[in-house]
Amino acid sequence: MSKQPTEKNERIKRRFLEYRKYARQLSDKTLDREIAALERFDAWNQRKDFAQFHIEQAMGFRTHLEQAKGAGNKPLAKSTMRATLATLREFILWLSQQDGFRSRIKPKDADYFNLSRRDEAEARAAPPRVAPSVNQAKRALSLMPTATPIDLRNKAVFALLCLTGVRVAALVSLRFKHVNLAEKSVTQNPREVATKFGKRIDTFFARGFEDAEDVLVQWMTHLDEVEL
């Protein structure tokens, strides 16, 4: 049975996450993954005081990940292992610079959370993703219902995805004013749109997808003339 979290370790993890959020400027989504990684190590390590950290714990945790099972009872993906160990490496490196830990933990101790060179290369090799063809996208668009305003909206969202290929987080945060039908473009303003790394991105419609453009025009006309 897993031991309950200790107040001291939780306090240290919270300080580390505050550093990662405000000093390293990480997103909440990334922080959620780091919280999970820290908790996984802490639970595996039987909630031992972080001040008692030893490199044998790092080596043991890496072995644990290599033997662990993920979804479908399959071994963890190398990319998952890499992300988890990277968080622990950053944590131990940060811990080695904190008062009360400098004499016990050395910066080089963090290196024991590295993957083997072979596993590192495999983790970095992104597998090819199977994407639908243009014809399949056109077919899906043509089959979407248009009976209600919600249907029109959903179809317009899919049409805009087909035309621009924008990230989903950006797509669902776009506003009416960000789409320029005359110029066939979308302006992703990071002040209002969830763009990657908070960058401004100007995207133009793909050619040869007139059906998607017609759907988008229909929805925006509905918003302007019917919904006002």
Short mmCIF file of C-alpha atoms in Angstrom, two decimals:
data_model
loop_
_atom_site.label_atom_id
_atom_site.label_comp_id
_atom_site.label_asym_id
_atom_site.label_seq_id
_atom_site.Cartn_x
_atom_site.Cartn_y
_atom_site.Cartn_z
CA MET A 1 0.00 0.00 0.00
CA SER A 2 1.39 3.40 -0.98
CA LYS A 3 2.33 5.74 1.82
CA GLN A 4 0.55 9.07 2.21
CA PRO A 5 2.33 12.23 0.96
CA THR A 6 4.48 13.98 3.54
CA GLU A 7 4.13 17.67 4.29
CA LYS A 8 7.84 18.37 3.82
CA ASN A 9 8.06 16.73 0.39
CA GLU A 10 4.83 18.36 -0.78
CA ARG A 11 6.12 21.76 0.27
CA ILE A 12 9.35 21.23 -1.67
CA LYS A 13 7.47 20.06 -4.77
CA ARG A 14 5.24 23.13 -4.59
CA ARG A 15 8.28 25.43 -4.44
CA PHE A 16 9.83 23.67 -7.42
CA LEU A 17 6.63 23.99 -9.46
CA GLU A 18 6.38 27.68 -8.59
CA TYR A 19 9.93 28.08 -9.89
CA ARG A 20 9.07 26.21 -13.07
CA LYS A 21 5.94 28.29 -13.64
CA TYR A 22 7.22 31.78 -12.89
CA ALA A 23 10.97 31.57 -13.50
CA ARG A 24 10.98 29.02 -16.34
CA GLN A 25 7.62 30.22 -17.73
CA LEU A 26 6.12 26.79 -18.30
CA SER A 27 2.47 26.38 -19.26
CA ASP A 28 -0.12 24.87 -16.95
CA LYS A 29 -0.37 21.86 -19.25
CA THR A 30 3.36 21.18 -18.93
CA LEU A 31 3.20 21.73 -15.18
CA ASP A 32 0.46 19.11 -14.91
CA ARG A 33 2.81 16.57 -16.51
CA GLU A 34 5.61 17.57 -14.15
CA ILE A 35 3.33 17.21 -11.12
CA ALA A 36 2.50 13.68 -12.28
CA ALA A 37 6.19 12.84 -12.77
CA LEU A 38 7.15 14.10 -9.30
CA GLU A 39 4.28 12.21 -7.70
CA ARG A 40 5.22 9.02 -9.50
CA PHE A 41 8.79 9.21 -8.21
CA ASP A 42 7.72 10.21 -4.71
CA ALA A 43 5.27 7.31 -4.43
CA TRP A 44 7.76 4.80 -5.86
CA ASN A 45 10.39 6.08 -3.42
CA GLN A 46 8.06 5.39 -0.47
CA ARG A 47 7.79 9.12 0.35
CA LYS A 48 11.38 9.28 1.61
CA ASP A 49 12.65 12.72 2.56
CA PHE A 50 14.06 14.38 -0.57
CA ALA A 51 17.02 15.43 1.55
CA GLN A 52 17.98 11.75 1.66
CA PHE A 53 18.18 11.48 -2.11
CA HIS A 54 20.89 9.20 -3.45
CA ILE A 55 21.87 8.31 -7.02
CA GLU A 56 20.77 4.72 -6.37
CA GLN A 57 17.20 6.05 -6.20
CA ALA A 58 17.58 7.58 -9.65
CA MET A 59 18.94 4.35 -11.11
CA GLY A 60 16.23 2.31 -9.40
CA PHE A 61 13.47 4.61 -10.67
CA ARG A 62 14.78 4.39 -14.22
CA THR A 63 14.69 0.59 -13.97
CA HIS A 64 11.17 0.85 -12.58
CA LEU A 65 10.04 2.86 -15.62
CA GLU A 66 11.68 0.39 -17.99
CA GLN A 67 9.63 -2.42 -16.43
CA ALA A 68 6.40 -0.48 -15.91
CA LYS A 69 3.30 -1.02 -18.02
CA GLY A 70 1.13 1.65 -19.54
CA ALA A 71 -2.15 1.63 -21.44
CA GLY A 72 -3.11 -1.77 -22.80
CA ASN A 73 -0.56 -3.41 -20.48
CA LYS A 74 2.19 -2.35 -22.88
CA PRO A 75 5.64 -1.04 -21.86
CA LEU A 76 5.85 2.71 -21.38
CA ALA A 77 6.72 4.63 -24.51
CA LYS A 78 10.29 5.86 -24.58
CA SER A 79 9.01 9.41 -25.03
CA THR A 80 6.98 9.07 -21.81
CA MET A 81 10.02 7.77 -19.95
CA ARG A 82 12.13 10.59 -21.34
CA ALA A 83 9.65 13.28 -20.26
CA THR A 84 9.29 11.79 -16.77
CA LEU A 85 13.04 11.47 -16.21
CA ALA A 86 13.64 14.96 -17.61
CA THR A 87 11.37 16.39 -14.92
CA LEU A 88 13.22 14.50 -12.19
CA ARG A 89 16.55 15.63 -13.61
CA GLU A 90 15.45 19.27 -13.47
CA PHE A 91 14.05 18.75 -9.97
CA ILE A 92 17.27 17.28 -8.55
CA LEU A 93 19.35 19.95 -10.27
CA TRP A 94 17.14 22.64 -8.71
CA LEU A 95 17.21 20.89 -5.33
CA SER A 96 21.02 20.83 -5.33
CA GLN A 97 20.98 24.64 -5.35
CA GLN A 98 18.57 25.09 -2.44
CA ASP A 99 19.51 25.88 1.15
CA GLY A 100 19.67 22.75 3.26
CA PHE A 101 20.33 20.50 0.26
CA ARG A 102 23.60 21.80 -1.24
CA SER A 103 25.80 19.72 1.06
CA ARG A 104 23.81 16.53 0.40
CA ILE A 105 22.92 16.68 -3.29
CA LYS A 106 25.35 17.53 -6.09
CA PRO A 107 24.31 18.91 -9.50
CA LYS A 108 25.92 15.92 -11.23
CA ASP A 109 23.54 13.61 -9.35
CA ALA A 110 20.80 14.74 -11.74
CA ASP A 111 22.62 13.04 -14.62
CA TYR A 112 21.58 9.63 -13.29
CA PHE A 113 18.06 10.34 -14.53
CA ASN A 114 19.22 10.25 -18.16
CA LEU A 115 18.04 7.53 -20.53
CA SER A 116 20.54 5.34 -22.32
CA ARG A 117 21.74 6.75 -25.64
CA ARG A 118 19.73 4.17 -27.53
CA ASP A 119 16.52 4.92 -25.62
CA GLU A 120 17.13 8.65 -25.94
CA ALA A 121 17.42 8.34 -29.72
CA GLU A 122 14.26 6.23 -29.86
CA ALA A 123 12.38 8.76 -27.71
CA ARG A 124 13.36 11.60 -30.01
CA ALA A 125 12.39 9.73 -33.18
CA ALA A 126 8.80 10.85 -33.70
CA PRO A 127 6.74 8.07 -35.30
CA PRO A 128 4.91 9.03 -38.50
CA ARG A 129 1.29 9.95 -37.92
CA VAL A 130 -1.39 8.70 -40.24
CA ALA A 131 -3.46 11.66 -41.45
CA PRO A 132 -6.71 11.59 -43.41
CA SER A 133 -6.50 12.47 -47.08
CA VAL A 134 -8.05 15.59 -48.56
CA ASN A 135 -10.76 13.47 -50.13
CA GLN A 136 -11.55 11.87 -46.77
CA ALA A 137 -11.74 15.32 -45.13
CA LYS A 138 -14.08 16.55 -47.88
CA ARG A 139 -16.26 13.48 -47.45
CA ALA A 140 -16.48 13.98 -43.67
CA LEU A 141 -17.35 17.65 -44.14
CA SER A 142 -20.12 16.81 -46.62
CA LEU A 143 -21.71 14.35 -44.17
CA MET A 144 -21.90 16.75 -41.23
CA PRO A 145 -25.46 17.92 -40.39
CA THR A 146 -26.63 21.53 -40.75
CA ALA A 147 -30.07 21.40 -39.12
CA THR A 148 -29.30 23.66 -36.13
CA PRO A 149 -27.01 26.60 -35.35
CA ILE A 150 -24.88 24.20 -33.28
CA ASP A 151 -24.53 21.98 -36.34
CA LEU A 152 -23.48 24.96 -38.44
CA ARG A 153 -20.92 25.97 -35.87
CA ASN A 154 -19.45 22.47 -35.59
CA LYS A 155 -19.20 22.18 -39.33
CA ALA A 156 -17.53 25.59 -39.58
CA VAL A 157 -14.97 24.63 -36.93
CA PHE A 158 -14.09 21.48 -38.87
CA ALA A 159 -13.96 23.47 -42.11
CA LEU A 160 -11.55 25.96 -40.57
CA LEU A 161 -9.37 23.11 -39.35
CA CYS A 162 -9.26 21.69 -42.87
CA LEU A 163 -8.38 25.07 -44.34
CA THR A 164 -5.66 26.07 -41.88
CA GLY A 165 -4.44 23.05 -39.91
CA VAL A 166 -4.14 25.21 -36.78
CA ARG A 167 -3.56 23.58 -33.41
CA VAL A 168 -6.73 22.52 -31.61
CA ALA A 169 -6.07 24.80 -28.63
CA ALA A 170 -5.81 27.76 -31.01
CA LEU A 171 -8.79 26.64 -33.08
CA VAL A 172 -11.24 26.57 -30.17
CA SER A 173 -10.06 29.95 -28.85
CA LEU A 174 -10.42 31.84 -32.16
CA ARG A 175 -12.96 34.65 -32.40
CA PHE A 176 -15.00 36.01 -35.27
CA LYS A 177 -12.63 38.93 -35.77
CA HIS A 178 -9.60 36.68 -36.26
CA VAL A 179 -10.93 35.26 -39.53
CA ASN A 180 -10.58 37.39 -42.67
CA LEU A 181 -12.67 35.92 -45.48
CA ALA A 182 -11.55 38.51 -48.02
CA GLU A 183 -7.87 37.70 -47.52
CA LYS A 184 -8.60 34.04 -46.76
CA SER A 185 -6.52 34.19 -43.63
CA VAL A 186 -6.59 33.74 -39.87
CA THR A 187 -4.69 35.95 -37.44
CA GLN A 188 -3.72 34.11 -34.26
CA ASN A 189 -3.20 36.92 -31.75
CA PRO A 190 -1.49 35.41 -28.67
CA ARG A 191 -3.30 37.90 -26.42
CA GLU A 192 -6.59 36.24 -27.30
CA VAL A 193 -5.69 32.91 -28.95
CA ALA A 194 -3.93 29.96 -27.30
CA THR A 195 -0.94 29.83 -29.65
CA LYS A 196 2.14 27.72 -29.04
CA PHE A 197 4.76 29.64 -27.02
CA GLY A 198 2.49 32.71 -27.18
CA LYS A 199 3.60 33.65 -30.68
CA ARG A 200 1.58 35.63 -33.24
CA ILE A 201 0.82 33.44 -36.24
CA ASP A 202 -0.74 34.46 -39.56
CA THR A 203 -2.27 31.50 -41.39
CA PHE A 204 -3.71 31.40 -44.91
CA PHE A 205 -6.34 29.06 -46.30
CA ALA A 206 -5.21 25.99 -48.19
CA ARG A 207 -6.13 25.95 -51.87
CA GLY A 208 -8.54 23.52 -53.48
CA PHE A 209 -11.00 23.30 -50.58
CA GLU A 210 -13.81 25.55 -51.80
CA ASP A 211 -16.44 23.49 -49.96
CA ALA A 212 -14.81 24.30 -46.64
CA GLU A 213 -14.68 27.99 -47.54
CA ASP A 214 -18.39 27.96 -48.39
CA VAL A 215 -19.21 26.36 -45.02
CA LEU A 216 -17.16 28.99 -43.18
CA VAL A 217 -18.83 31.83 -45.11
CA GLN A 218 -22.26 30.38 -44.32
CA TRP A 219 -21.52 30.27 -40.59
CA MET A 220 -20.00 33.73 -40.37
CA THR A 221 -22.90 35.17 -42.37
CA HIS A 222 -25.30 33.47 -39.96
CA LEU A 223 -23.46 35.01 -37.00
CA ASP A 224 -23.53 38.46 -38.56
CA GLU A 225 -27.04 38.57 -40.00
CA VAL A 226 -29.06 36.17 -37.80
CA GLU A 227 -27.35 36.06 -34.42
CA LEU A 228 -26.24 39.68 -34.77
#
